[in-house]
XYZ file of C-alpha atoms in Angstrom:
704
model
C 43.655 78.318 85.070
C 47.094 80.055 84.769
C 47.898 78.750 88.237
C 47.461 75.166 86.928
C 49.802 75.862 83.992
C 52.405 77.215 86.396
C 52.229 74.185 88.752
C 52.411 71.755 85.830
C 55.441 73.596 84.453
C 57.029 73.596 87.916
C 56.586 69.811 88.193
C 58.172 69.328 84.760
C 61.096 71.494 85.922
C 61.535 69.451 89.107
C 61.555 66.253 87.030
C 64.270 67.631 84.760
C 61.938 68.095 81.763
C 63.257 71.557 80.994
C 61.787 72.153 77.520
C 58.247 71.170 78.663
C 58.695 73.355 81.744
C 59.838 76.265 79.594
C 56.772 76.112 77.316
C 54.541 75.772 80.413
C 55.965 78.947 81.942
C 55.595 80.724 78.563
C 51.891 79.707 78.505
C 51.479 80.996 82.065
C 52.848 84.401 81.027
C 50.655 84.445 77.897
C 47.605 84.093 80.181
C 48.906 86.243 83.071
C 51.395 88.893 81.958
C 52.511 89.898 85.468
C 53.292 86.413 86.793
C 56.688 87.243 88.331
C 57.514 83.655 89.380
C 56.994 82.390 85.821
C 59.431 85.000 84.463
C 61.859 84.074 87.212
C 61.643 80.349 86.389
C 62.139 81.045 82.678
C 65.258 82.967 83.637
C 66.552 80.031 85.731
C 66.001 77.582 82.828
C 67.846 79.909 80.419
C 70.686 80.241 82.960
C 70.920 76.460 83.297
C 70.954 75.986 79.532
C 73.684 78.581 78.948
C 71.486 81.326 77.524
C 72.707 84.008 79.899
C 71.387 87.065 78.020
C 67.844 85.592 77.917
C 68.152 84.639 81.600
C 68.965 88.248 82.498
C 66.031 89.552 80.429
C 63.465 87.204 82.056
C 64.657 87.690 85.643
C 64.734 91.457 85.181
C 61.078 91.247 84.025
C 60.308 89.341 87.242
C 62.076 92.073 89.220
C 60.109 94.794 87.456
C 56.987 93.189 88.974
C 58.517 92.314 92.369
C 61.658 94.429 92.927
C 62.278 93.399 96.572
C 62.388 89.646 96.033
C 65.737 88.393 97.382
C 65.718 85.170 95.303
C 65.105 87.133 92.115
C 67.920 89.557 92.939
C 70.302 86.719 93.774
C 69.537 84.769 90.589
C 69.610 87.942 88.527
C 73.133 88.471 89.867
C 74.131 84.949 88.816
C 72.676 85.477 85.331
C 74.401 88.828 84.943
C 77.669 87.252 86.038
C 77.225 84.449 83.486
C 76.575 87.149 80.882
C 79.842 88.833 81.921
C 78.090 91.917 83.319
C 80.021 91.770 86.569
C 79.415 95.277 87.902
C 75.637 94.915 87.338
C 75.775 91.482 89.024
C 77.466 93.033 92.065
C 74.723 95.674 92.331
C 72.041 92.982 92.178
C 73.674 90.906 94.939
C 74.193 94.044 97.043
C 70.458 94.862 96.854
C 69.664 91.310 97.952
C 72.043 91.577 100.932
C 70.436 94.856 102.014
C 67.027 93.152 102.028
C 68.240 89.932 103.648
C 71.513 90.520 105.542
C 71.624 86.955 106.897
C 71.361 85.148 103.541
C 74.715 83.367 103.276
C 74.236 82.197 99.672
C 73.869 85.752 98.446
C 76.904 86.844 100.434
C 78.965 84.032 98.985
C 77.866 84.927 95.456
C 78.680 88.562 96.103
C 82.109 87.646 97.492
C 82.902 85.477 94.451
C 81.869 88.221 92.022
C 83.850 90.918 93.823
C 86.828 88.572 93.726
C 86.391 88.197 89.953
C 86.800 91.991 89.526
C 89.798 92.173 91.907
C 87.876 94.017 94.623
C 89.665 91.870 97.172
C 88.986 93.903 100.291
C 85.191 93.923 99.835
C 85.151 90.241 98.820
C 87.079 89.312 101.970
C 84.425 91.047 104.086
C 81.655 88.779 102.722
C 83.729 85.600 102.996
C 84.431 86.436 106.639
C 80.705 86.800 107.345
C 79.946 83.436 105.732
C 82.770 81.757 107.682
C 81.563 83.167 110.984
C 78.283 81.320 110.427
C 79.824 78.215 108.831
C 83.415 77.923 110.107
C 83.980 74.465 108.604
C 83.153 75.463 105.009
C 86.470 74.568 103.349
C 85.852 76.179 99.933
C 85.055 79.506 101.608
C 88.219 79.316 103.729
C 90.198 78.758 100.534
C 88.426 81.619 98.762
C 89.119 83.975 101.690
C 92.744 82.888 101.814
C 93.143 83.504 98.072
C 91.412 86.850 98.487
C 93.650 87.980 101.355
C 96.781 86.875 99.498
C 95.736 88.859 96.428
C 94.838 91.843 98.602
C 98.252 91.661 100.290
C 100.087 91.452 96.957
C 98.075 94.353 95.559
C 98.710 96.471 98.666
C 102.437 95.642 98.561
C 102.763 96.614 94.896
C 101.142 99.970 95.693
C 103.489 100.562 98.633
C 100.729 100.106 101.242
C 102.777 97.821 103.479
C 100.610 98.130 106.593
C 97.627 96.707 104.717
C 99.837 94.064 103.089
C 101.065 92.914 106.504
C 97.523 92.718 107.931
C 96.296 90.709 104.902
C 99.099 88.132 105.016
C 98.777 87.754 108.794
C 95.052 87.026 108.474
C 95.614 84.593 105.588
C 98.140 82.719 107.741
C 95.435 82.063 110.368
C 93.717 79.875 107.760
C 96.892 78.393 106.316
C 99.794 78.605 108.795
C 101.951 76.160 106.807
C 101.988 78.268 103.620
C 105.628 79.224 103.006
C 104.678 81.789 100.336
C 102.447 83.652 102.805
C 105.249 83.729 105.393
C 107.642 85.025 102.722
C 105.193 87.770 101.714
C 104.584 88.722 105.341
C 108.359 89.002 105.832
C 108.600 91.283 102.777
C 105.898 93.608 104.145
C 107.509 93.751 107.598
C 110.893 94.495 106.083
C 109.377 97.435 104.176
C 107.828 98.637 107.440
C 111.322 98.802 108.964
C 110.970 95.734 111.183
C 113.831 93.464 110.039
C 113.854 91.242 113.161
C 110.223 90.218 112.613
C 110.820 89.803 108.884
C 113.775 87.478 109.554
C 111.522 85.308 111.748
C 108.980 84.921 108.919
C 111.685 84.023 106.378
C 113.190 81.408 108.728
C 109.725 79.875 109.269
C 109.177 79.827 105.493
C 112.544 78.085 104.987
C 111.578 75.365 107.500
C 108.491 74.605 105.397
C 110.176 75.061 102.006
C 113.975 74.785 102.336
C 114.657 75.063 98.593
C 113.301 78.569 97.857
C 116.182 80.784 96.722
C 114.177 84.032 96.972
C 113.472 83.468 100.663
C 117.179 82.981 101.384
C 117.963 86.142 99.382
C 115.444 88.230 101.328
C 116.618 86.716 104.615
C 120.089 87.914 103.615
C 118.689 91.420 103.060
C 117.278 91.695 106.586
C 120.347 90.101 108.169
C 122.382 92.759 106.376
C 120.107 95.472 107.803
C 120.562 93.955 111.276
C 124.352 94.163 110.881
C 124.710 90.347 110.697
C 126.879 90.536 107.588
C 128.378 87.055 108.045
C 124.897 85.490 108.171
C 123.734 87.651 105.253
C 126.618 86.420 103.105
C 125.769 82.794 103.998
C 122.129 83.391 103.034
C 123.065 84.911 99.659
C 125.449 81.999 98.986
C 122.671 79.534 99.814
C 120.266 81.398 97.502
C 122.811 81.163 94.678
C 123.408 77.445 95.289
C 119.661 76.908 94.860
C 119.375 79.256 91.876
C 122.645 80.368 90.222
C 120.582 82.696 88.002
C 119.284 84.763 90.933
C 121.112 87.860 89.735
C 120.191 90.182 92.598
C 121.483 87.676 95.167
C 124.856 87.750 93.399
C 124.841 91.567 93.467
C 123.997 91.596 97.204
C 126.688 89.001 97.868
C 129.366 91.026 96.089
C 128.289 94.274 97.797
C 128.388 92.685 101.262
C 131.747 91.080 100.527
C 132.926 94.602 99.690
C 131.538 95.775 103.064
C 133.610 93.146 104.902
C 136.637 93.659 102.568
C 136.595 90.036 101.386
C 138.086 90.500 97.936
C 138.383 86.865 96.869
C 137.102 86.317 93.298
C 135.775 89.906 93.317
C 137.026 90.741 89.808
C 135.384 87.660 88.266
C 132.104 88.291 90.077
C 131.991 91.943 88.977
C 132.855 90.995 85.390
C 129.904 88.574 85.430
C 127.556 91.269 86.821
C 128.753 93.771 84.169
C 127.990 91.150 81.523
C 124.447 90.722 82.898
C 123.879 94.490 82.865
C 124.556 94.663 79.133
C 123.034 91.316 78.061
C 120.162 90.560 80.477
C 117.984 93.650 80.964
C 115.541 91.772 83.212
C 118.280 90.984 85.777
C 117.543 92.962 88.965
C 120.850 94.710 89.614
C 120.780 97.456 92.230
C 122.211 100.670 90.727
C 123.691 101.678 94.106
C 125.558 98.401 94.612
C 126.654 98.489 90.966
C 128.199 101.965 91.035
C 130.251 100.959 94.095
C 131.846 98.089 92.176
C 135.342 98.859 90.853
C 135.756 98.860 87.051
C 132.107 99.635 86.214
C 131.868 102.463 83.670
C 129.527 105.476 83.595
C 127.955 104.006 80.448
C 127.243 100.673 82.199
C 125.863 102.541 85.227
C 123.318 104.263 82.984
C 122.260 100.932 81.429
C 121.959 99.458 84.930
C 119.713 102.352 86.091
C 117.538 102.060 82.958
C 117.121 98.304 83.478
C 116.246 98.827 87.150
C 113.586 101.417 86.329
C 112.066 99.265 83.563
C 111.927 96.261 85.940
C 110.733 98.040 89.067
C 108.432 100.816 87.899
C 106.228 99.279 85.185
C 103.287 98.808 87.596
C 103.577 102.337 88.962
C 103.704 103.789 85.461
C 100.263 102.315 84.725
C 98.983 104.075 87.860
C 100.575 107.294 86.641
C 98.315 107.121 83.593
C 95.268 106.558 85.822
C 96.200 109.347 88.264
C 96.499 111.747 85.342
C 98.078 114.594 87.320
C 97.894 117.805 85.293
C 100.034 120.842 85.966
C 98.800 124.265 84.943
C 101.625 126.726 84.412
C 100.930 130.171 85.828
C 102.975 132.797 84.071
C 102.194 135.450 86.673
C 104.886 136.110 89.254
C 104.397 133.888 92.281
C 106.453 132.150 94.916
C 107.842 128.857 93.661
C 106.907 125.885 95.818
C 109.891 123.582 96.343
C 109.213 120.102 97.693
C 112.176 118.218 99.190
C 111.578 114.455 99.392
C 113.834 112.262 101.553
C 114.212 109.294 103.880
C 117.017 111.063 105.727
C 115.565 114.070 107.539
C 117.195 112.774 110.741
C 120.646 112.221 112.283
C 122.212 111.325 108.938
C 124.996 112.718 106.700
C 122.354 114.301 104.443
C 121.060 116.446 107.320
C 124.607 117.768 107.903
C 124.661 118.968 104.307
C 121.253 120.574 103.819
C 119.982 121.890 107.175
C 121.455 125.374 106.839
C 120.492 125.573 103.163
C 116.819 124.928 104.041
C 117.018 127.656 106.701
C 118.623 130.137 104.266
C 116.160 129.752 101.357
C 114.701 133.126 100.343
C 111.121 133.066 101.617
C 110.115 136.032 99.444
C 110.774 133.901 96.345
C 110.134 130.344 97.544
C 107.929 128.263 99.788
C 109.865 125.263 101.129
C 108.050 122.024 101.953
C 109.594 118.817 103.337
C 108.197 115.328 102.664
C 109.782 112.725 104.926
C 109.355 108.983 104.440
C 112.124 107.873 106.808
C 112.179 107.140 110.510
C 111.597 110.002 112.913
C 114.602 109.424 115.192
C 113.482 112.204 117.589
C 116.963 113.808 117.487
C 117.804 117.504 117.506
C 118.857 117.110 113.828
C 115.289 116.049 112.999
C 113.738 118.810 115.122
C 115.930 121.423 113.444
C 114.851 120.309 109.978
C 111.154 120.184 110.901
C 111.562 123.765 112.120
C 113.470 124.849 108.998
C 110.754 123.914 106.476
C 107.670 126.111 106.000
C 105.622 122.915 106.066
C 106.815 119.433 106.957
C 104.862 116.251 106.214
C 105.687 112.801 107.534
C 104.491 110.546 104.691
C 106.139 107.358 105.951
C 102.836 105.507 106.401
C 101.516 106.495 102.957
C 101.764 104.276 99.894
C 103.617 105.596 96.823
C 100.288 106.606 95.274
C 98.935 108.255 98.429
C 102.244 110.099 98.890
C 102.151 111.332 95.285
C 98.556 112.517 95.768
C 99.639 114.376 98.925
C 102.473 116.125 97.054
C 100.136 116.929 94.158
C 97.592 118.411 96.588
C 100.369 120.681 97.948
C 100.762 122.124 94.430
C 104.548 121.666 94.349
C 106.344 123.295 91.390
C 109.705 121.541 91.677
C 110.092 118.217 93.493
C 113.653 117.408 94.599
C 114.402 113.779 95.517
C 117.316 113.735 97.969
C 117.509 109.935 98.362
C 117.591 108.341 94.902
C 118.401 104.631 94.671
C 119.957 104.366 98.131
C 118.793 101.831 100.712
C 115.416 103.295 101.659
C 114.573 104.551 98.158
C 110.996 105.503 97.364
C 111.753 107.283 94.127
C 108.555 105.739 92.752
C 106.786 108.704 94.376
C 108.638 111.059 92.027
C 108.104 108.669 89.112
C 104.334 109.264 89.481
C 104.996 112.912 88.530
C 103.091 114.765 91.251
C 105.009 117.947 90.334
C 105.692 119.495 86.904
C 109.481 119.395 87.397
C 111.360 116.443 88.917
C 114.939 116.874 90.162
C 117.381 114.276 91.520
C 120.049 115.585 93.871
C 122.577 114.673 96.521
C 121.437 111.215 97.695
C 122.424 109.075 94.728
C 125.694 109.831 92.892
C 124.630 108.860 89.388
C 121.821 108.786 86.874
C 118.355 107.584 87.918
C 117.665 106.128 84.455
C 114.650 106.220 82.156
C 111.413 104.303 81.612
C 110.432 103.774 77.961
C 113.118 106.337 77.051
C 111.525 108.971 79.297
C 113.829 110.006 82.180
C 112.503 109.244 85.643
C 113.782 112.706 86.636
C 113.956 115.761 84.390
C 117.165 117.117 85.886
C 120.196 116.022 87.869
C 121.764 118.758 90.010
C 125.512 118.536 89.553
C 128.529 120.715 88.749
C 130.832 121.052 85.780
C 133.686 119.144 87.452
C 131.604 116.079 88.327
C 129.698 116.161 85.032
C 131.743 117.829 82.279
C 129.808 118.422 79.021
C 131.287 115.318 77.355
C 129.758 113.113 80.099
C 126.162 114.247 79.381
C 125.461 111.092 77.324
C 125.905 108.996 80.489
C 122.918 110.623 82.192
C 119.228 110.077 81.443
C 118.490 113.498 82.940
C 119.363 116.961 81.684
C 122.240 118.346 83.728
C 121.458 121.346 85.935
C 124.891 122.805 86.671
C 125.778 124.546 89.936
C 128.691 127.013 89.718
C 131.210 125.566 92.216
C 130.318 122.223 93.747
C 127.042 120.342 93.740
C 127.256 119.826 97.512
C 125.918 122.279 100.100
C 127.335 122.398 103.618
C 126.018 123.171 107.056
C 128.353 125.511 108.926
C 126.509 124.854 112.184
C 127.637 121.226 112.453
C 128.073 120.451 116.153
C 131.682 119.804 117.199
C 132.605 118.239 120.546
C 135.711 118.912 122.643
C 138.900 117.618 121.000
C 139.929 114.225 122.453
C 143.576 113.374 123.158
C 145.606 111.138 120.859
C 145.530 108.545 123.601
C 141.698 108.686 123.643
C 141.837 107.857 119.927
C 144.398 105.018 120.345
C 146.806 106.988 118.146
C 150.552 106.813 118.903
C 152.197 110.112 119.846
C 154.390 111.572 117.139
C 153.156 109.282 114.326
C 152.090 110.702 110.956
C 148.355 109.897 110.713
C 146.913 108.972 107.338
C 143.170 108.518 107.615
C 140.152 107.405 105.602
C 136.754 107.590 107.270
C 134.878 106.211 104.255
C 132.698 103.144 104.668
C 134.624 99.919 104.117
C 132.736 98.936 100.936
C 134.559 101.803 99.202
C 137.999 100.293 99.939
C 139.212 98.307 96.925
C 142.205 95.928 96.716
C 144.013 98.344 94.344
C 143.642 101.344 96.645
C 144.523 99.299 99.738
C 147.735 98.065 98.060
C 148.714 101.694 97.394
C 147.998 102.579 101.042
C 150.192 99.735 102.270
C 153.060 100.835 99.988
C 152.686 104.358 101.410
C 152.827 103.007 104.985
C 155.918 100.967 104.124
C 157.568 104.086 102.674
C 156.679 106.266 105.711
C 157.873 104.145 108.647
C 156.524 106.257 111.506
C 153.003 106.457 110.082
C 149.648 104.811 110.825
C 146.411 104.445 108.889
C 143.269 105.466 110.783
C 140.107 103.827 109.433
C 136.459 103.764 110.422
C 135.494 100.619 112.338
C 132.492 99.631 110.205
C 132.239 95.944 111.147
C 134.389 93.284 112.822
C 134.816 91.222 109.640
C 136.248 94.142 107.655
C 138.619 94.920 110.512
C 139.941 91.326 110.594
C 140.226 91.102 106.791
C 142.030 94.444 106.439
C 144.514 93.538 109.186
C 145.187 90.200 107.469
C 145.640 91.919 104.060
C 148.025 94.463 105.637
C 150.233 91.703 107.044
C 150.235 89.947 103.637
C 151.525 93.232 102.142
C 154.291 93.570 104.729
C 152.633 96.034 107.151
C 152.214 95.236 110.866
C 148.503 94.958 111.684
C 148.818 97.362 114.649
C 149.596 100.181 112.178
C 145.932 100.028 111.183
C 143.942 101.863 113.844
C 140.161 101.616 113.839
C 138.010 104.516 114.973
C 134.784 103.327 116.636
C 131.495 104.804 115.432
C 130.615 107.789 117.628
C 128.214 110.739 117.496
C 128.968 113.171 114.644
C 130.106 115.952 117.018
C 132.737 113.628 118.526
C 133.701 112.272 115.120
C 134.381 115.773 113.772
C 136.385 116.669 116.879
C 138.788 113.732 116.504
C 139.780 114.909 112.989
C 142.224 117.224 114.808
C 144.696 114.311 114.966
C 144.605 113.398 111.240
C 147.378 114.672 108.962
C 146.201 113.541 105.516
C 142.924 111.953 104.370
C 143.485 109.326 101.650
C 140.434 109.029 99.419
C 139.000 105.898 97.769
C 138.269 105.125 94.098
C 135.907 104.552 92.252
C 133.552 105.634 95.052
C 135.015 108.786 96.586
C 134.493 110.363 99.981
C 131.379 112.560 99.776
C 130.161 113.932 103.120
C 133.284 112.440 104.731
C 135.383 114.617 102.400
C 133.638 117.868 103.335
C 133.775 116.832 107.030
C 137.555 116.469 106.774
C 138.015 119.741 104.846
C 135.747 121.550 107.328
C 137.997 120.320 110.157
C 141.149 121.452 108.311
C 142.348 118.024 107.109
C 143.783 117.884 103.553
C 142.045 115.276 101.373
C 144.042 113.605 98.603
C 141.875 112.101 95.853
C 142.266 110.192 92.620
C 139.693 111.321 90.061
C 137.821 108.702 87.997
C 135.226 108.952 85.227
C 131.880 108.272 86.935
C 129.889 110.693 89.115
C 130.833 108.889 92.367
C 134.508 108.948 91.332
C 134.586 112.748 90.821
C 132.810 114.074 93.918
C 135.892 114.550 96.106
C 137.616 116.351 93.224
C 134.675 118.744 93.032
C 134.772 119.438 96.790
C 138.556 119.841 96.926
C 138.430 122.178 93.940
C 135.672 124.285 95.596
C 137.872 124.441 98.706
C 140.603 125.963 96.507
C 143.051 123.037 96.653
C 143.368 121.655 93.091
C 146.892 120.404 93.936
C 145.250 117.601 95.986
C 143.660 116.081 92.875
C 145.437 113.284 90.994
C 144.289 111.279 87.969
C 146.167 107.980 88.341
C 146.893 105.795 91.361
C 150.599 106.177 90.565
C 150.366 109.986 90.840
C 148.186 109.605 93.967
C 150.819 107.446 95.673
C 153.608 109.833 94.697
C 151.657 112.871 95.989
C 150.856 111.136 99.308
C 154.554 110.459 99.889
C 155.522 113.993 98.911
C 153.034 115.422 101.445
C 153.933 112.966 104.220
C 157.610 113.864 103.830
C 156.920 117.592 103.749
C 155.222 118.684 106.988
C 155.409 122.356 105.973
C 153.178 121.684 102.924
C 150.615 119.894 105.121
C 150.671 122.729 107.663
C 150.162 125.344 104.927
C 147.149 123.457 103.524
C 145.638 123.028 107.004
C 146.076 126.744 107.712
C 144.466 127.676 104.391
C 141.476 125.384 105.067
C 140.907 126.778 108.551
C 141.434 130.398 107.477
C 138.940 130.125 104.574
C 136.460 127.984 106.468
C 133.568 130.431 106.061
C 134.535 132.002 102.738
C 135.656 129.231 100.358
C 133.120 128.301 97.690
C 132.658 124.935 99.424
C 131.488 126.404 102.724
C 129.845 129.666 101.660
C 126.318 128.412 102.249
C 124.730 131.830 101.578
C 126.282 131.994 98.142
C 125.485 128.325 97.480
C 121.813 128.891 98.359
C 121.555 131.861 95.988
C 123.199 129.862 93.172
C 120.833 126.955 93.750
C 117.812 129.269 93.767
C 118.964 130.792 90.478
C 119.103 127.273 89.008
C 115.564 126.529 90.265
C 114.272 129.793 88.746
C 115.971 128.965 85.436
C 114.433 125.464 85.365
C 111.010 126.970 86.057
C 111.435 129.640 83.363
C 112.546 126.999 80.867
C 109.464 124.953 81.711
C 107.204 128.014 81.220
C 108.817 128.772 77.857
C 108.257 125.191 76.677
C 104.667 125.371 77.913
C 104.026 128.614 76.022
C 105.550 127.237 72.820
C 103.189 124.263 72.797
C 100.311 124.731 70.318
């Protein structure tokens, strides 16, 4: 008898008579309480009439009777999904797939539900399986493409660029004419250090969508990295034609024009960027490019860093909450674990500053661990650093979150970021707070800013010349003051055999002014002073670093416009550091730049016995050379206006005895001056680290 009720109800259902069918299935259950199919059908009717909670209840009763029925599990999943119980729905579909791995409907439902909870990677797996069986199913192709795009974006935002690249590449197989996918693939490849491939993707994207300003901007970025500065500038200009409000393209354009010494309309452009910094906090303005722009103030630089952090780190800060790193403070005496984080543990100016320091750290007090996220260039500089650390981890392939977890697992007490907001910055790792104390040092000459009024870094390592007490308001961090200069030095820098003047293209008998700073640091004001100096010292030349052909041409043209023959500018080709140091023997006086001073180039010159004349400004970057010169015991080489700087340069050039005396002093005190006494520097730095740790313990103990 119940069987008849069930069949009648089933017929009503098939004929669309849902209310009759529903009462028929109810009657069936009243007569036969364990009729699983009747429960199941009641669930389907409730699902179809938007009564999701009832649908779940009925189908779960069917499953209680017949738990291995794939149809029940599949429909239970659909009902749970309709009732917004997505995790339970996923479990139901997963059980069905285990029982019937070839059922494509279930796999599709599972894929769709995983997609709804942003579990893109798992969802993609099911869509792929469905497509293998039904390659022409357009809606599944679209779903997979959407899934892979989302997965790529998610991976990119977490710093997992290898996964991002793989996702976008796969998505492009389904949709090769999607300009956005090509753009995203280019972004991932750029992050992976493959600018040539990235440029190809951007150019393909532009062919499909020639009016996307962001693609032109990012193409400019990789052209810049490939040394194609002329093409980069064209790309930034094109981006700005398409979108005049693309603030970061304007910043890149100005910075690259500084690199090639094209100073046309520079003042107006910088004034506009300064205005954006103070009025448009969402404008993406690179703090590094900004601090290199003449006329920007320390106060504006802090606002710029704060804006950058607020714009770039919001997503990571949410992950910081989820990671929930906790740091227990042991008050018992133990070795402090110092973690040094950098992109530049390789043949790079940073390595010439810190290598000996790392070797000299007191191993009875400290354990020294290196975390490298830059290229392993396989040089002796890299090998020496790997050897110098107690432990050395290459974290280049890790995402920000994975890298932070790695540092946390190493139980680091003080994490020191040596890169800051320079080109390969991954300061987001430090922002995740994998160590109880975060320090910024050496790589970025300025403040790293704050997020929601909380500094990204607790401390900035500096000295009292660079950061006098009255400048503290311009830093988000607390200032950790080193006694002489903030900069360490490596006394084992390799030096090649001294070349001849002829080898260096320098005329015999000429007075040689030099500046080996990168060309972006040369400003029109400083260059005008240099040209007046050359005009006043007839038998002199100016020896500059040959950074790029465009800068060379522009500087020669500017010199002629200021009445100086272009051949009096002599350009030193880029050579290995040992050869570069050796050729300093032929320089008489190093003329520094403002507002971005010589940093490593200043200590290189002083190490080789070349006097460095600087003009001190107000920002961190404008006071570094003053700090180094002062630590070398030569305060008379510091000036505070360009007028005084020009006067001092002429006085020195016309007084060879003064120059000789300074050179002799530098060479005589090479190992003992505060600037080059690396043993003493290391002890001072360690005392600062111990003080920071003690301060942190005291705060910890005072907390209720």
